Amino acid sequence: MIYSHRTKTQYIYLFIVFLIQSSILLSAQSKLSGIQIINSGTATEISQYGITWTFSKPVEYGTYINGDYWVVGPVEIVNIYPPSKNVAGRVINGSMVNPDPTRGGVHGFDSQPRDTRYSPDLNVARPGGQDLSSVNSLLLQPGSSLVTSISHPEPENRPQLTDAAILTVIAAPPSSGSFRPPYCGSDKTSYYNYFQVDTASLRSLAPVANTPSLSSVTAAFKRPWLDFIPDWTQRDIHASNNMPSYGRDLSSQVSIGALMLHLNYSQNEKKELLVGFLQLGIDLWGIVQNGGTNHWVPNGGHASGRKWPILFAGIMFDDVNMMNLGPGDGSGVAVFGEDAQTFYVSQETIDITNGPDWVKDDKHDDHQPYDNSHLGMPEWGIRHATEPQRDDASWNRAYRTCCTATAWAGFVLSARIMDVVDLWDHDALFDYQDRYMELMNGNPDPFGYPAVNGQPTTHQDYRGWTDFEENMWDAYR
């Protein structure tokens, strides 16, 4: 046995030296990574995105790396501006704590939404159904994400919200560089930090024509995207100043952000966009982890664009669980629209479309069954994973060109750029995207399959939802 002869004073000295060295190292890391260290403080009010939370007494606060606020709890909130109030029978500007993805299309934001349902029990901004005040306050314990909204002036709008902000209540300040934990679920541990991010995985490609400004794309990922309601009615809570409303537009924004991260900006210039994109992945992963595994089922253009932010975050954080999503066609961890709509034509597909169970979409008249010449062809179906009887070989099929693969090119290309097609684990998506981009340019089928009804003979407007996505594909695919 080895005995130490150091005195207690010496141990204290060594511990102090260790703390100083750690502080120096942390400072150096933050300078190298470009992280802005936000000092915590105390305040009785915190404001963000037009929303103000007022506390009964000063609280300790700070910001996560994405700019969202945390406070050390428990805290007592006595006012939220703009207030959640009853206006001529309509309750507006609601707040929720730790939204539950398993509640379906129910929320506490606005009592007159267009497609979803309001529950007064979920609106914590009106305790007991009454106005929030010092005598009717909201007490939040650590482990709470307060999601506060501003309603659209008119009822039954799509979306019903204009703005949303998130206040996270935790037991102790997070470490510098921490990402905000997901707004779903009660675990508010900051598992992810910017120091973990593998920025070496990002490329430095030359920009193409119609490249948007980095600042505009960065702004698109600055605010939280609320997406915890399943299927198409989710549009009600897609706050218009925070995120796109329709799935195609959301998917296109993800594609644009994914590609911009691989352009030849410096790592410091890309940092804010990278942080916002990673935060989106963390929030989407939080939805999956808390029961939202069937939120993005195949249905027109609504369900695309959610898989890549999660997978990308897993790669950048080296998180095995996020990386191992598996196929999104129902056989993996969760369903994702782009995987659930793409497949290889099988004998079963041929038999269904030539049998009594085939369902012809009434949105168009030009129907075409599959035959043996299509066997093995990478293909698209509006609800293939859940309703394969709706598959149709016709290129004129509703939603094929307007609202799905037209917005997939960016994140599909990004996965190829990072050489993670195998990790994505659904080859049909990548082969179909190749087929789609060629056919929509008026070119022959790249896999040699025969032409189908409605196949374009010249370049089509819906080839890429933006010129930037299309030009990046042509330059780097």
CSV table of C-alpha atoms in Angstrom, one decimal:
chain,number,residue,atom,x,y,z
A,1,MET,CA,0.0,0.0,0.0
A,2,ILE,CA,1.3,3.5,-0.9
A,3,TYR,CA,0.7,6.2,1.7
A,4,SER,CA,0.5,9.9,0.8
A,5,HIS,CA,2.4,12.4,3.0
A,6,ARG,CA,0.7,15.4,1.5
A,7,THR,CA,-1.0,17.7,4.1
A,8,LYS,CA,-4.6,18.9,3.9
A,9,THR,CA,-3.3,22.4,2.9
A,10,GLN,CA,-1.4,20.8,0.0
A,11,TYR,CA,-4.6,19.0,-1.2
A,12,ILE,CA,-6.6,22.3,-1.1
A,13,TYR,CA,-3.8,24.0,-3.1
A,14,LEU,CA,-3.8,21.3,-5.7
A,15,PHE,CA,-7.6,21.4,-6.0
A,16,ILE,CA,-7.5,25.2,-6.5
A,17,VAL,CA,-4.8,24.8,-9.2
A,18,PHE,CA,-7.0,22.2,-10.9
A,19,LEU,CA,-10.0,24.6,-11.0
A,20,ILE,CA,-7.9,27.4,-12.4
A,21,GLN,CA,-6.5,25.1,-15.1
A,22,SER,CA,-10.0,23.8,-16.0
A,23,SER,CA,-11.2,27.4,-16.3
A,24,ILE,CA,-8.3,28.3,-18.6
A,25,LEU,CA,-9.0,25.2,-20.7
A,26,LEU,CA,-12.8,26.0,-20.9
A,27,SER,CA,-12.0,29.6,-21.9
A,28,ALA,CA,-9.7,28.4,-24.6
A,29,GLN,CA,-12.2,25.8,-25.9
A,30,SER,CA,-14.9,28.5,-26.1
A,31,LYS,CA,-12.7,30.8,-28.1
A,32,LEU,CA,-11.7,28.1,-30.5
A,33,SER,CA,-15.3,27.0,-31.1
A,34,GLY,CA,-16.6,30.6,-31.3
A,35,ILE,CA,-19.1,30.0,-28.5
A,36,GLN,CA,-20.3,33.1,-26.7
A,37,ILE,CA,-20.3,32.4,-23.0
A,38,ILE,CA,-23.5,33.9,-21.5
A,39,ASN,CA,-23.2,34.8,-17.9
A,40,SER,CA,-26.1,33.9,-15.7
A,41,GLY,CA,-27.8,36.6,-13.6
A,42,THR,CA,-31.0,37.3,-11.7
A,43,ALA,CA,-34.1,38.9,-13.0
A,44,THR,CA,-37.8,39.3,-12.3
A,45,GLU,CA,-38.7,39.3,-16.0
A,46,ILE,CA,-37.4,37.5,-19.1
A,47,SER,CA,-38.5,38.4,-22.7
A,48,GLN,CA,-38.1,36.5,-26.0
A,49,TYR,CA,-39.8,36.7,-29.4
A,50,GLY,CA,-42.5,39.2,-28.1
A,51,ILE,CA,-43.3,37.0,-25.0
A,52,THR,CA,-42.5,38.1,-21.4
A,53,TRP,CA,-42.5,35.9,-18.3
A,54,THR,CA,-42.8,37.7,-15.0
A,55,PHE,CA,-41.7,36.1,-11.7
A,56,SER,CA,-42.8,36.7,-8.1
A,57,LYS,CA,-39.2,37.3,-7.1
A,58,PRO,CA,-35.8,37.5,-8.8
A,59,VAL,CA,-34.8,34.2,-10.4
A,60,GLU,CA,-31.4,32.9,-11.5
A,61,TYR,CA,-31.4,32.7,-15.3
A,62,GLY,CA,-29.1,32.2,-18.3
A,63,THR,CA,-29.3,31.1,-21.9
A,64,TYR,CA,-28.5,27.8,-23.7
A,65,ILE,CA,-26.2,28.0,-26.7
A,66,ASN,CA,-29.2,28.5,-29.0
A,67,GLY,CA,-30.3,31.6,-27.1
A,68,ASP,CA,-33.4,30.1,-25.4
A,69,TYR,CA,-33.6,30.8,-21.6
A,70,TRP,CA,-33.3,28.6,-18.6
A,71,VAL,CA,-34.2,29.5,-15.0
A,72,VAL,CA,-33.3,27.8,-11.8
A,73,GLY,CA,-36.5,26.6,-10.1
A,74,PRO,CA,-38.8,26.2,-8.6
A,75,VAL,CA,-40.2,29.5,-9.9
A,76,GLU,CA,-43.5,31.3,-9.5
A,77,ILE,CA,-44.8,33.0,-12.6
A,78,VAL,CA,-47.3,35.8,-11.9
A,79,ASN,CA,-47.7,37.2,-15.4
A,80,ILE,CA,-47.2,36.2,-19.0
A,81,TYR,CA,-47.4,38.8,-21.8
A,82,PRO,CA,-49.3,38.8,-24.0
A,83,PRO,CA,-51.8,37.3,-21.6
A,84,SER,CA,-53.8,34.2,-22.1
A,85,LYS,CA,-57.4,35.5,-21.8
A,86,ASN,CA,-60.9,34.8,-22.8
A,87,VAL,CA,-62.0,37.2,-25.6
A,88,ALA,CA,-65.7,36.9,-26.4
A,89,GLY,CA,-65.6,33.2,-25.7
A,90,ARG,CA,-62.2,32.5,-27.4
A,91,VAL,CA,-59.2,31.7,-25.2
A,92,ILE,CA,-55.9,32.9,-26.8
A,93,ASN,CA,-52.1,32.9,-26.2
A,94,GLY,CA,-52.0,29.7,-24.2
A,95,SER,CA,-49.0,28.0,-22.6
A,96,MET,CA,-48.2,24.3,-22.1
A,97,VAL,CA,-45.7,22.5,-19.9
A,98,ASN,CA,-43.8,19.5,-21.4
A,99,PRO,CA,-46.2,18.9,-24.3
A,100,ASP,CA,-47.1,15.2,-24.5
A,101,PRO,CA,-46.9,13.8,-28.1
A,102,THR,CA,-49.2,10.9,-27.1
A,103,ARG,CA,-52.2,13.2,-26.6
A,104,GLY,CA,-52.9,13.3,-30.3
A,105,GLY,CA,-54.3,16.6,-31.8
A,106,VAL,CA,-55.0,18.2,-28.4
A,107,HIS,CA,-53.2,21.3,-27.0
A,108,GLY,CA,-53.7,24.2,-24.7
A,109,PHE,CA,-52.7,27.1,-27.0
A,110,ASP,CA,-56.0,28.5,-28.5
A,111,SER,CA,-59.6,27.4,-28.0
A,112,GLN,CA,-60.7,28.0,-31.6
A,113,PRO,CA,-58.1,26.2,-33.8
A,114,ARG,CA,-59.0,25.0,-37.3
A,115,ASP,CA,-58.2,21.3,-37.2
A,116,THR,CA,-57.0,20.4,-33.7
A,117,ARG,CA,-58.7,20.4,-30.3
A,118,TYR,CA,-58.2,22.7,-27.3
A,119,SER,CA,-58.1,21.4,-23.7
A,120,PRO,CA,-58.3,24.1,-21.0
A,121,ASP,CA,-56.5,21.7,-18.6
A,122,LEU,CA,-53.4,21.9,-20.8
A,123,ASN,CA,-53.3,25.7,-20.8
A,124,VAL,CA,-51.2,26.4,-17.7
A,125,ALA,CA,-51.3,30.2,-18.4
A,126,ARG,CA,-54.8,30.2,-17.0
A,127,PRO,CA,-54.6,28.3,-13.7
A,128,GLY,CA,-58.0,27.1,-12.7
A,129,GLY,CA,-59.4,28.6,-15.9
A,130,GLN,CA,-58.8,32.1,-14.6
A,131,ASP,CA,-56.4,35.0,-15.5
A,132,LEU,CA,-52.8,34.6,-14.3
A,133,SER,CA,-51.9,36.9,-11.4
A,134,SER,CA,-50.0,37.2,-8.1
A,135,VAL,CA,-52.9,35.5,-6.4
A,136,ASN,CA,-53.5,32.9,-9.2
A,137,SER,CA,-49.9,32.2,-10.1
A,138,LEU,CA,-48.2,29.4,-12.0
A,139,LEU,CA,-45.6,27.4,-9.9
A,140,LEU,CA,-43.1,25.5,-12.1
A,141,GLN,CA,-40.8,22.8,-10.7
A,142,PRO,CA,-37.4,21.9,-12.2
A,143,GLY,CA,-37.9,19.5,-15.1
A,144,SER,CA,-40.4,21.8,-16.8
A,145,SER,CA,-40.4,23.3,-20.3
A,146,LEU,CA,-42.9,26.2,-20.5
A,147,VAL,CA,-44.0,26.6,-24.1
A,148,THR,CA,-45.8,29.9,-24.5
A,149,SER,CA,-47.6,31.0,-27.6
A,150,ILE,CA,-49.1,34.0,-29.3
A,151,SER,CA,-52.3,33.4,-31.2
A,152,HIS,CA,-53.2,34.5,-34.7
A,153,PRO,CA,-55.7,37.4,-34.5
A,154,GLU,CA,-58.3,35.4,-36.3
A,155,PRO,CA,-59.8,32.1,-35.1
A,156,GLU,CA,-59.6,28.9,-37.2
A,157,ASN,CA,-56.5,30.0,-39.0
A,158,ARG,CA,-53.8,27.6,-40.3
A,159,PRO,CA,-51.5,28.0,-38.5
A,160,GLN,CA,-53.3,29.2,-35.4
A,161,LEU,CA,-50.2,30.5,-33.8
A,162,THR,CA,-47.8,33.3,-34.9
A,163,ASP,CA,-45.1,33.0,-32.2
A,164,ALA,CA,-43.8,30.6,-29.6
A,165,ALA,CA,-41.0,30.7,-27.0
A,166,ILE,CA,-39.7,28.1,-24.5
A,167,LEU,CA,-38.6,28.7,-20.9
A,168,THR,CA,-36.8,25.7,-19.3
A,169,VAL,CA,-36.9,25.3,-15.5
A,170,ILE,CA,-34.0,23.3,-14.1
A,171,ALA,CA,-32.5,22.6,-10.7
A,172,ALA,CA,-29.0,24.0,-11.4
A,173,PRO,CA,-27.3,26.0,-14.2
A,174,PRO,CA,-26.1,23.9,-17.2
A,175,SER,CA,-22.5,23.9,-18.3
A,176,SER,CA,-21.4,26.5,-20.8
A,177,GLY,CA,-22.2,25.5,-24.4
A,178,SER,CA,-25.2,23.3,-23.5
A,179,PHE,CA,-28.0,22.8,-25.9
A,180,ARG,CA,-31.6,23.2,-24.7
A,181,PRO,CA,-33.1,19.9,-23.7
A,182,PRO,CA,-36.2,18.9,-25.7
A,183,TYR,CA,-39.5,20.6,-24.8
A,184,CYS,CA,-41.3,17.3,-24.7
A,185,GLY,CA,-40.8,15.1,-21.6
A,186,SER,CA,-39.7,15.9,-18.0
A,187,ASP,CA,-36.0,15.1,-18.4
A,188,LYS,CA,-34.3,18.5,-18.8
A,189,THR,CA,-30.7,17.2,-18.5
A,190,SER,CA,-28.5,18.9,-21.1
A,191,TYR,CA,-27.0,15.8,-22.7
A,192,TYR,CA,-25.5,17.7,-25.6
A,193,ASN,CA,-22.8,20.4,-25.7
A,194,TYR,CA,-21.2,22.3,-28.5
A,195,PHE,CA,-17.8,20.9,-27.4
A,196,GLN,CA,-19.0,17.5,-28.6
A,197,VAL,CA,-19.8,18.6,-32.1
A,198,ASP,CA,-17.7,17.0,-34.9
A,199,THR,CA,-17.4,20.0,-37.2
A,200,ALA,CA,-14.8,18.1,-39.3
A,201,SER,CA,-17.8,16.2,-40.8
A,202,LEU,CA,-18.9,19.3,-42.6
A,203,ARG,CA,-17.6,20.0,-46.1
A,204,SER,CA,-16.6,23.3,-47.7
A,205,LEU,CA,-18.2,23.2,-51.1
A,206,ALA,CA,-18.3,26.1,-53.5
A,207,PRO,CA,-21.7,27.9,-53.6
A,208,VAL,CA,-24.0,27.5,-56.7
A,209,ALA,CA,-26.3,30.0,-58.4
A,210,ASN,CA,-29.2,31.1,-56.3
A,211,THR,CA,-27.5,30.3,-53.0
A,212,PRO,CA,-29.5,32.1,-50.3
A,213,SER,CA,-27.8,34.4,-47.8
A,214,LEU,CA,-26.4,32.5,-44.8
A,215,SER,CA,-28.1,35.0,-42.4
A,216,SER,CA,-31.6,34.2,-43.9
A,217,VAL,CA,-31.2,30.5,-43.5
A,218,THR,CA,-29.7,30.9,-40.1
A,219,ALA,CA,-32.8,32.9,-39.0
A,220,ALA,CA,-35.1,30.1,-40.3
A,221,PHE,CA,-33.7,27.8,-37.6
A,222,LYS,CA,-33.3,30.3,-34.8
A,223,ARG,CA,-36.7,29.9,-33.1
A,224,PRO,CA,-38.2,26.6,-31.8
A,225,TRP,CA,-40.2,24.5,-34.2
A,226,LEU,CA,-43.4,23.1,-32.5
A,227,ASP,CA,-44.1,19.7,-34.1
A,228,PHE,CA,-45.5,17.4,-31.3
A,229,ILE,CA,-49.0,16.9,-32.8
A,230,PRO,CA,-49.3,14.0,-35.2
A,231,ASP,CA,-50.2,13.9,-38.9
A,232,TRP,CA,-51.5,16.8,-41.0
A,233,THR,CA,-53.3,18.7,-38.2
A,234,GLN,CA,-49.9,19.6,-36.8
A,235,ARG,CA,-50.1,22.7,-39.1
A,236,ASP,CA,-52.2,24.4,-36.4
A,237,ILE,CA,-49.3,24.8,-34.0
A,238,HIS,CA,-46.6,25.5,-36.6
A,239,ALA,CA,-46.2,29.1,-35.4
A,240,SER,CA,-45.8,31.2,-38.5
A,241,ASN,CA,-42.9,33.4,-37.3
A,242,ASN,CA,-41.0,30.3,-36.1
A,243,MET,CA,-41.3,27.7,-38.9
A,244,PRO,CA,-42.9,26.8,-42.1
A,245,SER,CA,-46.5,25.6,-41.9
A,246,TYR,CA,-46.8,22.9,-44.6
A,247,GLY,CA,-44.6,19.7,-44.6
A,248,ARG,CA,-43.3,20.3,-48.1
A,249,ASP,CA,-42.1,23.8,-47.1
A,250,LEU,CA,-40.7,22.5,-43.8
A,251,SER,CA,-38.9,19.7,-45.7
A,252,SER,CA,-37.5,22.2,-48.2
A,253,GLN,CA,-36.2,24.4,-45.3
A,254,VAL,CA,-34.4,21.4,-43.8
A,255,SER,CA,-32.9,20.6,-47.2
A,256,ILE,CA,-31.6,24.2,-47.6
A,257,GLY,CA,-30.2,24.3,-44.1
A,258,ALA,CA,-28.5,20.9,-44.6
A,259,LEU,CA,-26.8,22.0,-47.8
A,260,MET,CA,-25.7,25.4,-46.4
A,261,LEU,CA,-23.8,23.6,-43.7
A,262,HIS,CA,-21.6,22.0,-46.4
A,263,LEU,CA,-20.7,25.2,-48.2
A,264,ASN,CA,-17.4,26.9,-47.9
A,265,TYR,CA,-18.2,29.3,-45.0
A,266,SER,CA,-15.8,29.2,-42.1
A,267,GLN,CA,-16.8,27.0,-39.1
A,268,ASN,CA,-17.4,30.2,-37.1
A,269,GLU,CA,-19.6,31.6,-39.8
A,270,LYS,CA,-21.7,28.4,-39.9
A,271,LYS,CA,-21.8,28.0,-36.1
A,272,GLU,CA,-25.2,29.7,-35.5
A,273,LEU,CA,-26.9,27.8,-38.3
A,274,LEU,CA,-25.3,24.6,-37.1
A,275,VAL,CA,-26.6,25.2,-33.5
A,276,GLY,CA,-30.1,25.9,-34.7
A,277,PHE,CA,-30.1,22.8,-37.0
A,278,LEU,CA,-28.8,20.6,-34.2
A,279,GLN,CA,-31.4,22.0,-31.7
A,280,LEU,CA,-34.1,21.1,-34.2
A,281,GLY,CA,-32.7,17.5,-34.3
A,282,ILE,CA,-32.7,17.4,-30.5
A,283,ASP,CA,-36.3,18.6,-30.3
A,284,LEU,CA,-37.5,16.1,-32.9
A,285,TRP,CA,-35.7,13.3,-31.1
A,286,GLY,CA,-37.4,14.4,-27.9
A,287,ILE,CA,-40.8,13.9,-29.6
A,288,VAL,CA,-39.8,10.4,-30.7
A,289,GLN,CA,-38.4,9.5,-27.3
A,290,ASN,CA,-41.6,10.6,-25.6
A,291,GLY,CA,-44.0,8.5,-27.7
A,292,GLY,CA,-44.2,10.4,-31.0
A,293,THR,CA,-43.1,7.4,-33.1
A,294,ASN,CA,-46.0,7.6,-35.5
A,295,HIS,CA,-46.3,11.3,-35.9
A,296,TRP,CA,-45.0,11.6,-39.5
A,297,VAL,CA,-47.0,8.9,-41.2
A,298,PRO,CA,-47.1,9.0,-45.0
A,299,ASN,CA,-49.8,11.4,-46.1
A,300,GLY,CA,-49.5,13.8,-49.1
A,301,GLY,CA,-46.8,16.4,-48.4
A,302,HIS,CA,-47.1,16.7,-44.6
A,303,ALA,CA,-44.7,14.2,-43.1
A,304,SER,CA,-41.3,14.8,-44.7
A,305,GLY,CA,-38.1,16.4,-43.4
A,306,ARG,CA,-37.9,15.2,-39.8
A,307,LYS,CA,-35.5,12.2,-40.1
A,308,TRP,CA,-32.4,14.0,-41.3
A,309,PRO,CA,-32.2,16.6,-38.5
A,310,ILE,CA,-32.2,13.7,-35.9
A,311,LEU,CA,-29.8,11.5,-37.9
A,312,PHE,CA,-27.5,14.5,-38.5
A,313,ALA,CA,-27.5,15.4,-34.8
A,314,GLY,CA,-26.7,11.8,-33.9
A,315,ILE,CA,-23.7,11.9,-36.3
A,316,MET,CA,-22.4,15.3,-35.0
A,317,PHE,CA,-22.9,14.3,-31.3
A,318,ASP,CA,-21.8,10.7,-31.9
A,319,ASP,CA,-25.1,9.6,-30.3
A,320,VAL,CA,-25.6,5.9,-31.1
A,321,ASN,CA,-29.3,6.0,-30.4
A,322,MET,CA,-30.0,9.0,-32.6
A,323,MET,CA,-28.0,7.4,-35.4
A,324,ASN,CA,-29.7,4.0,-35.2
A,325,LEU,CA,-33.2,5.2,-36.2
A,326,GLY,CA,-33.3,2.4,-38.9
A,327,PRO,CA,-35.8,2.6,-41.8
A,328,GLY,CA,-38.6,5.0,-41.4
A,329,ASP,CA,-41.1,2.8,-43.2
A,330,GLY,CA,-42.5,1.3,-39.9
A,331,SER,CA,-39.8,-1.2,-39.3
A,332,GLY,CA,-37.4,1.1,-37.4
A,333,VAL,CA,-37.6,3.3,-34.4
A,334,ALA,CA,-40.2,5.8,-35.9
A,335,VAL,CA,-42.1,6.4,-39.1
A,336,PHE,CA,-40.8,9.2,-41.4
A,337,GLY,CA,-42.8,10.3,-44.4
A,338,GLU,CA,-40.0,10.2,-47.0
A,339,ASP,CA,-39.2,6.6,-46.1
A,340,ALA,CA,-42.8,5.5,-45.8
A,341,GLN,CA,-43.6,6.8,-49.2
A,342,THR,CA,-40.7,5.2,-51.1
A,343,PHE,CA,-40.3,1.5,-52.0
A,344,TYR,CA,-39.2,-1.0,-54.6
A,345,VAL,CA,-42.0,-2.4,-56.8
A,346,SER,CA,-42.6,-6.0,-55.8
A,347,GLN,CA,-44.8,-8.8,-57.1
A,348,GLU,CA,-47.2,-7.9,-54.3
A,349,THR,CA,-47.4,-4.3,-55.6
A,350,ILE,CA,-48.1,-5.6,-59.1
A,351,ASP,CA,-50.8,-8.0,-57.9
A,352,ILE,CA,-52.5,-5.3,-55.8
A,353,THR,CA,-52.8,-2.8,-58.6
A,354,ASN,CA,-54.1,-5.5,-60.9
A,355,GLY,CA,-56.7,-6.8,-58.4
A,356,PRO,CA,-59.9,-5.9,-56.7
A,357,ASP,CA,-58.2,-4.2,-53.7
A,358,TRP,CA,-56.6,-1.4,-55.8
A,359,VAL,CA,-57.8,2.0,-54.6
A,360,LYS,CA,-57.7,4.6,-57.4
A,361,ASP,CA,-57.1,8.2,-56.0
A,362,ASP,CA,-60.0,10.4,-57.0
A,363,LYS,CA,-57.8,13.4,-57.1
A,364,HIS,CA,-56.7,12.5,-60.7
A,365,ASP,CA,-58.1,10.4,-63.5
A,366,ASP,CA,-54.9,9.1,-65.1
A,367,HIS,CA,-54.3,5.7,-63.3
A,368,GLN,CA,-51.8,3.1,-64.3
A,369,PRO,CA,-51.3,-0.4,-62.6
A,370,TYR,CA,-47.8,-1.8,-62.3
A,371,ASP,CA,-46.7,-4.7,-64.5
A,372,ASN,CA,-43.7,-7.0,-64.6
A,373,SER,CA,-41.6,-4.5,-66.5
A,374,HIS,CA,-41.7,-2.4,-63.3
A,375,LEU,CA,-40.5,-5.1,-61.0
A,376,GLY,CA,-37.7,-3.7,-58.7
A,377,MET,CA,-38.3,-0.1,-59.7
A,378,PRO,CA,-37.7,2.5,-57.0
A,379,GLU,CA,-41.0,4.2,-56.6
A,380,TRP,CA,-43.3,6.5,-54.6
A,381,GLY,CA,-46.7,6.0,-53.1
A,382,ILE,CA,-48.8,8.5,-51.2
A,383,ARG,CA,-49.4,6.2,-48.2
A,384,HIS,CA,-47.3,3.2,-49.3
A,385,ALA,CA,-46.3,2.0,-45.8
A,386,THR,CA,-49.8,2.2,-44.4
A,387,GLU,CA,-52.0,1.8,-47.4
A,388,PRO,CA,-50.2,0.1,-50.3
A,389,GLN,CA,-53.5,-0.4,-52.1
A,390,ARG,CA,-53.2,3.3,-53.0
A,391,ASP,CA,-50.0,2.9,-55.0
A,392,ASP,CA,-50.1,3.9,-58.7
A,393,ALA,CA,-47.5,3.9,-61.4
A,394,SER,CA,-48.8,7.0,-63.1
A,395,TRP,CA,-46.5,10.0,-62.8
A,396,ASN,CA,-49.6,12.2,-62.6
A,397,ARG,CA,-50.4,10.8,-59.2
A,398,ALA,CA,-51.5,13.6,-56.7
A,399,TYR,CA,-48.7,14.8,-54.5
A,400,ARG,CA,-45.9,13.0,-56.4
A,401,THR,CA,-44.4,16.1,-57.9
A,402,CYS,CA,-46.0,19.1,-56.1
A,403,CYS,CA,-45.2,18.3,-52.5
A,404,THR,CA,-42.8,15.5,-51.7
A,405,ALA,CA,-39.6,14.6,-53.6
A,406,THR,CA,-39.4,18.2,-54.9
A,407,ALA,CA,-38.3,19.1,-51.4
A,408,TRP,CA,-36.2,16.1,-50.5
A,409,ALA,CA,-33.1,16.7,-52.8
A,410,GLY,CA,-31.2,18.7,-50.2
A,411,PHE,CA,-31.2,16.3,-47.3
A,412,VAL,CA,-30.8,13.3,-49.6
A,413,LEU,CA,-27.8,14.9,-51.1
A,414,SER,CA,-26.4,15.9,-47.7
A,415,ALA,CA,-26.6,12.3,-46.6
A,416,ARG,CA,-24.7,11.3,-49.7
A,417,ILE,CA,-22.1,14.1,-49.1
A,418,MET,CA,-21.5,12.7,-45.6
A,419,ASP,CA,-21.5,9.1,-46.9
A,420,VAL,CA,-24.2,8.0,-44.5
A,421,VAL,CA,-26.6,6.4,-46.9
A,422,ASP,CA,-26.1,3.0,-45.2
A,423,LEU,CA,-26.8,4.7,-41.8
A,424,TRP,CA,-30.1,6.1,-43.2
A,425,ASP,CA,-31.0,2.5,-43.9
A,426,HIS,CA,-33.6,3.0,-46.6
A,427,ASP,CA,-32.1,2.7,-50.1
A,428,ALA,CA,-35.4,3.1,-51.9
A,429,LEU,CA,-35.5,6.8,-50.9
A,430,PHE,CA,-32.1,7.5,-52.5
A,431,ASP,CA,-32.8,5.5,-55.7
A,432,TYR,CA,-36.2,7.1,-56.1
A,433,GLN,CA,-34.7,10.6,-55.7
A,434,ASP,CA,-32.2,9.8,-58.4
A,435,ARG,CA,-35.0,8.6,-60.6
A,436,TYR,CA,-37.2,11.6,-59.8
A,437,MET,CA,-34.5,14.2,-60.5
A,438,GLU,CA,-33.7,12.6,-63.9
A,439,LEU,CA,-37.3,12.2,-65.0
A,440,MET,CA,-38.3,15.7,-63.9
A,441,ASN,CA,-35.5,16.9,-66.2
A,442,GLY,CA,-37.0,15.2,-69.2
A,443,ASN,CA,-34.3,12.5,-69.2
A,444,PRO,CA,-34.8,8.7,-69.6
A,445,ASP,CA,-35.2,6.6,-66.5
A,446,PRO,CA,-31.7,6.2,-65.0
A,447,PHE,CA,-32.5,2.6,-64.0
A,448,GLY,CA,-33.8,1.7,-67.5
A,449,TYR,CA,-37.4,1.2,-66.6
A,450,PRO,CA,-40.0,2.0,-69.2
A,451,ALA,CA,-41.8,5.4,-69.3
A,452,VAL,CA,-45.0,5.6,-67.3
A,453,ASN,CA,-48.2,7.7,-67.9
A,454,GLY,CA,-47.6,11.4,-67.5
A,455,GLN,CA,-43.8,11.1,-67.5
A,456,PRO,CA,-42.4,14.6,-68.3
A,457,THR,CA,-40.4,15.1,-71.5
A,458,THR,CA,-38.9,18.4,-70.6
A,459,HIS,CA,-37.6,20.1,-67.4
A,460,GLN,CA,-40.4,20.6,-64.8
A,461,ASP,CA,-40.9,23.4,-62.3
A,462,TYR,CA,-41.4,21.0,-59.5
A,463,ARG,CA,-38.0,19.3,-59.9
A,464,GLY,CA,-36.6,21.2,-56.9
A,465,TRP,CA,-38.7,23.4,-54.6
A,466,THR,CA,-36.0,26.1,-54.8
A,467,ASP,CA,-33.5,26.7,-57.5
A,468,PHE,CA,-30.8,26.4,-54.8
A,469,GLU,CA,-31.7,22.8,-54.0
A,470,GLU,CA,-31.9,21.9,-57.6
A,471,ASN,CA,-28.6,23.6,-58.5
A,472,MET,CA,-26.8,22.0,-55.6
A,473,TRP,CA,-28.0,18.6,-56.8
A,474,ASP,CA,-26.8,19.2,-60.3
A,475,ALA,CA,-23.4,20.4,-59.1
A,476,TYR,CA,-22.7,17.8,-56.5
A,477,ARG,CA,-24.7,14.6,-57.1
